[in-house]
Structure formats: structure tokens, C-alpha cells
Short mmCIF file of C-alpha atoms in Angstrom, two decimals:
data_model
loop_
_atom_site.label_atom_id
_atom_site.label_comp_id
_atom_site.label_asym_id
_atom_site.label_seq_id
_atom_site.Cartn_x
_atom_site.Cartn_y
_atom_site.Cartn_z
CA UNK B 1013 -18.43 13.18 8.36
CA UNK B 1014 -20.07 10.32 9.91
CA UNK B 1015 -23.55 10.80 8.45
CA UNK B 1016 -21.87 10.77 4.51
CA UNK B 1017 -19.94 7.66 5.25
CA UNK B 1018 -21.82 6.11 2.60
CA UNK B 1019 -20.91 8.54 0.04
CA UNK B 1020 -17.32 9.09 1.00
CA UNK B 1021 -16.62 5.47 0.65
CA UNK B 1022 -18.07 5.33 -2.81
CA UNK B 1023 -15.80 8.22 -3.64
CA UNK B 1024 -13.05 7.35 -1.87
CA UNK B 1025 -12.95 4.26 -4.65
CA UNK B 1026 -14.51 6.13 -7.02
CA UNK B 1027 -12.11 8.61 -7.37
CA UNK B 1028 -8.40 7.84 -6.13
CA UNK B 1029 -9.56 7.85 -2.57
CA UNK B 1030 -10.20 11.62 -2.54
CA UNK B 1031 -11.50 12.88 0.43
CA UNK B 1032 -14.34 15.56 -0.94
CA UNK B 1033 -17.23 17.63 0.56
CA UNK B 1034 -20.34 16.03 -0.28
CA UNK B 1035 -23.90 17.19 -0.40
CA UNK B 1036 -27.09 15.82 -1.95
CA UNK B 1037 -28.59 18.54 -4.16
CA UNK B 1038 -32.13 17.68 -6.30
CA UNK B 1039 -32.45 16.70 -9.69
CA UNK B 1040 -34.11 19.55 -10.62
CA UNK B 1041 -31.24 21.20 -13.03
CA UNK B 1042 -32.51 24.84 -12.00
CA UNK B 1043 -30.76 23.99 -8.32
CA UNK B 1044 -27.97 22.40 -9.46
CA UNK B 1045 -24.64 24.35 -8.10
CA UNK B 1046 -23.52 26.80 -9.94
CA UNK B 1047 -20.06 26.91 -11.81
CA UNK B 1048 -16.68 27.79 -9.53
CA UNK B 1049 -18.43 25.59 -6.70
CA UNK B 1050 -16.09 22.65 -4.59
CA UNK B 1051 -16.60 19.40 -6.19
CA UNK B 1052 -19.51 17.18 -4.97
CA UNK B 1053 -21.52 14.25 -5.41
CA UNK B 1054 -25.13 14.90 -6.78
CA UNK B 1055 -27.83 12.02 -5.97
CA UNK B 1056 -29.45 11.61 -10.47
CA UNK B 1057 -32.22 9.44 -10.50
CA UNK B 1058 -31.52 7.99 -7.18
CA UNK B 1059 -27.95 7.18 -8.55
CA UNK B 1060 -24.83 9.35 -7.54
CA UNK B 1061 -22.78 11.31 -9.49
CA UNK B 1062 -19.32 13.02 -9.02
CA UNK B 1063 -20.20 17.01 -10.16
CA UNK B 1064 -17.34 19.71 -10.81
CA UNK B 1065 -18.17 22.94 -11.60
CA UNK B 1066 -21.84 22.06 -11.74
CA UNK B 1067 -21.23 19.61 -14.05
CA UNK B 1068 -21.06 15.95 -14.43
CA UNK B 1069 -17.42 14.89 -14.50
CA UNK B 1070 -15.97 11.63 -15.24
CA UNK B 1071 -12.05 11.28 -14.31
CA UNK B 1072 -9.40 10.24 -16.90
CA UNK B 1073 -6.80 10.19 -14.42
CA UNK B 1074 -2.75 9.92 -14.60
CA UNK B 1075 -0.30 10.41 -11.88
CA UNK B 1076 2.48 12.89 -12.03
CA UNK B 1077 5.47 12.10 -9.82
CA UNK B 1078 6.94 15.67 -10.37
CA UNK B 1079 9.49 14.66 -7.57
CA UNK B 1080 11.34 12.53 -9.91
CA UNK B 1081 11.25 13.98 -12.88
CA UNK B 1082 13.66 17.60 -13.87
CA UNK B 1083 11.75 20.54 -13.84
CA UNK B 1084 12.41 21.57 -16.98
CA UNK B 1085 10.31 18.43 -18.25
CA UNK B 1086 7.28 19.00 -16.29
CA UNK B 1087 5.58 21.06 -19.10
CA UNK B 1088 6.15 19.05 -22.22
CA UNK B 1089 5.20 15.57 -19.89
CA UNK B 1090 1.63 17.32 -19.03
CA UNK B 1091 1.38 18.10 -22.76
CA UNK B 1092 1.50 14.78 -23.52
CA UNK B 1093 -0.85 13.68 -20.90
CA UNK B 1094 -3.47 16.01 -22.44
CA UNK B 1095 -3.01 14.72 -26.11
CA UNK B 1096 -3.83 10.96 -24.54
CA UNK B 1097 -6.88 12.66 -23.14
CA UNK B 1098 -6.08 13.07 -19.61
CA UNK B 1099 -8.41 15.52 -17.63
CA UNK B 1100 -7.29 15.31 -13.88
CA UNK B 1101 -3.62 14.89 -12.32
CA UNK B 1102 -2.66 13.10 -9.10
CA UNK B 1103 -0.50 14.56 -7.23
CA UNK B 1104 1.55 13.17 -4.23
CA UNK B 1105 2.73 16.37 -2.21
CA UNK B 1106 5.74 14.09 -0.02
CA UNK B 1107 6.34 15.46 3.81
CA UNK B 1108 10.03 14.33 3.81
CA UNK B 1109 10.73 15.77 0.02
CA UNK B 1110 9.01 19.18 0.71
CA UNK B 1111 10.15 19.75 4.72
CA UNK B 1112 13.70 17.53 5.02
CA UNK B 1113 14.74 18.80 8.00
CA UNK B 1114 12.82 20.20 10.42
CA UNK B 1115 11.32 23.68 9.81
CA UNK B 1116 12.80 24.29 6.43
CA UNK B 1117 9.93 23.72 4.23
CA UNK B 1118 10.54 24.43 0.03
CA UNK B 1119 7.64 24.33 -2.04
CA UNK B 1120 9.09 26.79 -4.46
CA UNK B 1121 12.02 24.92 -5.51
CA UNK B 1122 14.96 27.11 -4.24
CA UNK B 1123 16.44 23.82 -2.68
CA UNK B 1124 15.64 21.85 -5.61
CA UNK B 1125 13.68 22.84 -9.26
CA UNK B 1126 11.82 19.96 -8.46
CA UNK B 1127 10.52 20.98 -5.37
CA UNK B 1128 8.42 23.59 -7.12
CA UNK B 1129 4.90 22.63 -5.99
CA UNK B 1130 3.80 26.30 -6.34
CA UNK B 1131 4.97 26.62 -10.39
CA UNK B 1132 3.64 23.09 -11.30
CA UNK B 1133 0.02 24.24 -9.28
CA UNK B 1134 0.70 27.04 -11.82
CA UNK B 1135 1.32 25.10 -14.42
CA UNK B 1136 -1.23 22.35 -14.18
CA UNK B 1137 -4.32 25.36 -14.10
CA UNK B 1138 -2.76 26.85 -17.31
CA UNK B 1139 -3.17 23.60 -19.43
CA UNK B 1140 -6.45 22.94 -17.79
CA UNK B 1141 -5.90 20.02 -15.66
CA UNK B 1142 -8.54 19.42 -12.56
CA UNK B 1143 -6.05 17.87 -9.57
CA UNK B 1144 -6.15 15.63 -6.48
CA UNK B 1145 -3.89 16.54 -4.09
CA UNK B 1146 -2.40 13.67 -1.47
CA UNK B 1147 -0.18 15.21 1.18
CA UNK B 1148 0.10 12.10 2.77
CA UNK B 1149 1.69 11.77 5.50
CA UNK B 1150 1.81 8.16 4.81
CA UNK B 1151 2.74 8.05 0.64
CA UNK B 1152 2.59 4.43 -0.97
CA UNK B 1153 4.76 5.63 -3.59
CA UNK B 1154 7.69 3.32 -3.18
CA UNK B 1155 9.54 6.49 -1.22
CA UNK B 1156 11.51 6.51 1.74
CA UNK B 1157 9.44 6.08 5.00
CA UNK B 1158 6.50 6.71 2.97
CA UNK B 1159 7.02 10.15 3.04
CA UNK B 1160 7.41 10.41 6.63
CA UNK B 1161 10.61 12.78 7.49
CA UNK B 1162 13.42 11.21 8.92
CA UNK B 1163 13.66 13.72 11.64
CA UNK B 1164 10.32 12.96 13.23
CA UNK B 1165 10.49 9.25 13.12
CA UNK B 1166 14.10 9.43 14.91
CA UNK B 1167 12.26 11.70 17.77
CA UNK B 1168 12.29 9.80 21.19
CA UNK B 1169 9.08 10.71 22.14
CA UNK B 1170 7.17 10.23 18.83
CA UNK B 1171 7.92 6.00 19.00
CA UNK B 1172 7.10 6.58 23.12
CA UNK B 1173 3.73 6.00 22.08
CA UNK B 1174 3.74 3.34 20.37
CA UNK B 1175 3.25 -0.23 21.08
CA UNK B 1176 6.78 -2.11 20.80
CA UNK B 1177 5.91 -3.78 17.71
CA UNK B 1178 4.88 -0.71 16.36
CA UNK B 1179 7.93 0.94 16.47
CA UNK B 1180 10.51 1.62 13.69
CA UNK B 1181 14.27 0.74 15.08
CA UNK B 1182 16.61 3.14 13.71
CA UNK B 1183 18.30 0.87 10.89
CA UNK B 1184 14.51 0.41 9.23
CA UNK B 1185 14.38 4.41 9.41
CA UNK B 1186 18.29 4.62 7.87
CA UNK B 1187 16.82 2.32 5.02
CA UNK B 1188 14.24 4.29 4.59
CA UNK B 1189 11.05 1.68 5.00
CA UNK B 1190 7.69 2.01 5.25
CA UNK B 1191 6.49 2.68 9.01
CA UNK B 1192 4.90 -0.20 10.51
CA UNK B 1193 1.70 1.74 11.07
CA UNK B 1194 1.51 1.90 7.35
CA UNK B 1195 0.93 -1.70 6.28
CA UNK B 1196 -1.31 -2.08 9.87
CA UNK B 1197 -3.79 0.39 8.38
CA UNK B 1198 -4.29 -1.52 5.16
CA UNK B 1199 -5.90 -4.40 6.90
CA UNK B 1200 -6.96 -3.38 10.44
CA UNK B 1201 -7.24 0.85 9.91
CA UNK B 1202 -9.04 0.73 13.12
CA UNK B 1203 -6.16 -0.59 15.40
CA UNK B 1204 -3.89 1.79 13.32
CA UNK B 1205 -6.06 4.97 14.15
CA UNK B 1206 -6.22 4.36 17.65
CA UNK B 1207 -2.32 4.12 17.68
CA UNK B 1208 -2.13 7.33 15.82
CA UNK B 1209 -4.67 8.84 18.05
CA UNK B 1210 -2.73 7.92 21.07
CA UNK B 1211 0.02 9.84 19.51
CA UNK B 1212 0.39 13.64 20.37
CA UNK B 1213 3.63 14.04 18.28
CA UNK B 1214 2.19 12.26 15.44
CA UNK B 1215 -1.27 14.74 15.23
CA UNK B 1216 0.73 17.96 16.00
CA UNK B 1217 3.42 17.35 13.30
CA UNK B 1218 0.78 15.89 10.86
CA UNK B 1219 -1.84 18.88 11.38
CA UNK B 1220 1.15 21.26 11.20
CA UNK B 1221 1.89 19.47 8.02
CA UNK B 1222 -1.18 19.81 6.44
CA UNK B 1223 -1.59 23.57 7.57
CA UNK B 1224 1.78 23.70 5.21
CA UNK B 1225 0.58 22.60 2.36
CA UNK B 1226 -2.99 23.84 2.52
CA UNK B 1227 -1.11 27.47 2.83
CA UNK B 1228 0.07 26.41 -0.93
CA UNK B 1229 -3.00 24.81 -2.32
CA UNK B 1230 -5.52 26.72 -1.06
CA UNK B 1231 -5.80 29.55 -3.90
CA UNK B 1232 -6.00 27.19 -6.35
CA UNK B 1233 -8.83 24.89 -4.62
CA UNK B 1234 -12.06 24.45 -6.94
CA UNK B 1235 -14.00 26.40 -4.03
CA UNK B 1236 -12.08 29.38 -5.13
CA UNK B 1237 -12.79 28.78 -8.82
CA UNK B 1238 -9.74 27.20 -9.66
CA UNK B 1239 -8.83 23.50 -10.10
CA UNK B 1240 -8.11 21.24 -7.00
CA UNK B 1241 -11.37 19.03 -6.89
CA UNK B 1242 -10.07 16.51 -4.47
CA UNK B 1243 -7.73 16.03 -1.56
CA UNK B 1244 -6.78 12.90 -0.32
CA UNK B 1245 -6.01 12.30 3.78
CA UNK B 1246 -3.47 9.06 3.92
CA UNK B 1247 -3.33 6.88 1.67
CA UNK B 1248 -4.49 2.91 1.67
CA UNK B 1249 -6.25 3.25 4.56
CA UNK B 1250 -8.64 0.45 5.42
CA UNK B 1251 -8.60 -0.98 1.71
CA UNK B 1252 -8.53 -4.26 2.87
CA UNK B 1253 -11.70 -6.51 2.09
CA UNK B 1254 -11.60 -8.15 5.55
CA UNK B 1255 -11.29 -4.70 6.92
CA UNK B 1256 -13.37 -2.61 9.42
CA UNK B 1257 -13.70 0.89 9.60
CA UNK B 1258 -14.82 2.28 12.61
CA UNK B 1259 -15.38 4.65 15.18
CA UNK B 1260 -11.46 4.98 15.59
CA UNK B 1261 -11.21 5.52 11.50
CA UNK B 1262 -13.03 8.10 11.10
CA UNK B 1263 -11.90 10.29 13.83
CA UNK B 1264 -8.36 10.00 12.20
CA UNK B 1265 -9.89 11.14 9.11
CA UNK B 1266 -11.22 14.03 10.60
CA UNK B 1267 -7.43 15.07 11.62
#
């Protein structure tokens, strides 16, 4: 990852922070990729641009908080978003909405309709909608502890190590607010990885996490000739002006 730095950034602002596989590929349109390939960035007359499906591709993006809406609504509120000339849905995929208590993970909806992440993946390819996916675990999406489950956050050993400031007591976790981590890595991502880093609970769950979801997304990734062209890791990280990204930042990003 290090050597694309340049070109994640750009997409990373580019395009809702999605984290994407990049390669430079010539001008020459004869080598250009060939349709049903992952999304990339193509280097045009010594000017990037973002490519899908061998293509260039220019985002008209909406969110779709699917998590609050009934599930019977889903289809006619995509409809609309494709008459206003959307082309690509964001999708926040939330840890403590899909897993709320430990082990019992529903991402077919037979907890909840609106749990269905599998039928609105569905969905979303059969009105032809590209997606970004953002599992998190950190969600800026004015949800409780930005996504992160309860259970985890309450576990002894997961606040063990962290720094005392770092740590949520249990009344912020009850009122569901945002981790303290989670505003840290706005404005100094680099102290915030290394905490997360130091934390063995906090990569085995989060991995684990991600291993969850991929297990969903994966047959509809754009790799596979289907529609996911971006997947976000986090969210806000390091969006700070007076921020620095280092060393620390982008092994967490390689989680």
C-alpha cells in the first residue's frame, strides 16, 4: 500500500474515502482493462482517472441508510434515486446493527427485515447501482458507539489496552457515544493507530468482523463482475488538515 499512497489519498477524497486497488495502466486504449475488472485508477494524459469496468466513471453518489428505513421501502426509495440520476450507493454495513450480541450475526433479516444486507446487495445489482461498501467498525453516522457493539466495548480486557483517557466508562457506552478513539483519529490518526495497534481484542474482533461481511459481499464485488467498486476501511480517519498520516496509519489500514 505504501508505494500508492499518493493515489489512495486522491481517491480516498475523490470518492467517499473508498479504499480501492489501484494500478497505473497506459494510455494506449488497446491495454486498457477489460470489462468485469475491480475498479481502478488509470494515469490519462498524466492526469488520473477513476475506471470501472474499463471505463471512465464519474460518481453521482447518494447514501442509503437501509438500517432506518422498513424494508418494504427499500425498492421504491432506490427507484427514486435512479430517476434523480444517481449511479453509485453508499452503504454503511453497522457492526452493532448486523452482530448485537456476540456471535449472532443477521445479514438476512430474520431478526429484523431491515437487517437484510444480502436482499438489498440483491436488490441494488438489479436496478443497476455500482456500491461502496463501509463496514466500519468506526461509523460516523450519528449511531450508537459508532457502530461499535456494546458487548465488545463492555469487555475488560478490550479498554486494558488503552490509555486512561482513552477509555469509554460504562455510562458513555449505556448512552451509546462515540468511542474516544473515534474523534482522536480525525485529527491525530497516527496516535489513534498506534492505540488500536496496541490492541489485540480490538484487531481480532475487527478482522473477524470484516471476514463477516466480506463472506456477504464478496459475490457481488466488481472483481467478480458484479457491482461493489469500492470498500471503505474506517471512516474519518486522518481528515484533519493539521493531520499526519504515518507509518502507524497505514499499517491500520492494512488491517
Amino acid at each position: 500500500m505504501q508505494g500508492n499512497r499518493p493515489l489512495v489519498l486522491a481517491l480516498t477524497l475523490l470518492a467517499l474515502a473508498g479504499v480501492v486497488y489501484v494500478l497505473r495502466v497506459s494510455e494506449d486504449p488497446d491495454l486498457l482493462p477489460p470489462a468485469g475488472t475491480p475498479s481502478r485508477v488509470v494515469t490519462v494524459g498524466g492526469y488520473p482517472e477513476f475506471h470501472v469496468d474499463g471505463k471512465p466513471f464519474f460518481m453521482h453518489g447518494a447514501a442509503f441508510y437501509y438500517y432506518r428505513m422498513p424494508r418494504d421501502r427499500w425498492g421504491e426509495t432506490l427507484r427514486s434515486y435512479r430517476e434523480h440520476g444517481i449511479n453509485t450507493i453508499d452503504l454503511y454495513v453497522i457492526w452493532n446493527w448486523h452482530e448485537p450480541k456476540e456471535g449472532a450475526l443477521d445479514f438476512d433479516g430474520h431478526t429484523n427485515p431491515r437487517r437484510d444486507l444480502k436482499g438489498l446487495l440483491e436488490l441494488a445489482w438489479s436496478l443497476g447501482f455500482k456500491l461502496s461498501v463501509r463496514p466500519g467498525p468506526f461509523v460516523c453516522s450519528e449511531w450508537r458507539n459508532g457502530g461499535y457493539p456494546d458487548w465488545l466495548l463492555r469487555k475488560p480486557e478490550y479498554s486494558a489496552h488503552l490509555e486512561p483517557e482513552q477509555r469509554m466508562p460504562l455510562r458513555d457506552i449505556l448512552e451509546g457515544r462515540y468511542p474516544r478513539l473515534s474523534a482522536l483519529q480525525y485529527v491525530r490518526s497516527e496516535e489513534a493507530a498506534a492505540a488500536y495497534l496496541r490492541n489485540p481484542l480490538h484487531l481480532q474482533y475487527t478482522r473477524k468482523w470484516y471476514g463477516d461481511v466480506m463472506e456477504v459481499v464478496r459475490p457481488y464485488l466488481a472483481s467478480r463482475g458484479r457491482n461493489v467498486i469500492l470498500l471503505q476501511v474506517d471512516d474519518d480517519q486522518g481528515l484533519d488538515p493539521q493531520n499526519y498520516n504515518g507509518p502507524r496509519f497505514w499499517e491500520y489500514l492494512d488491517l
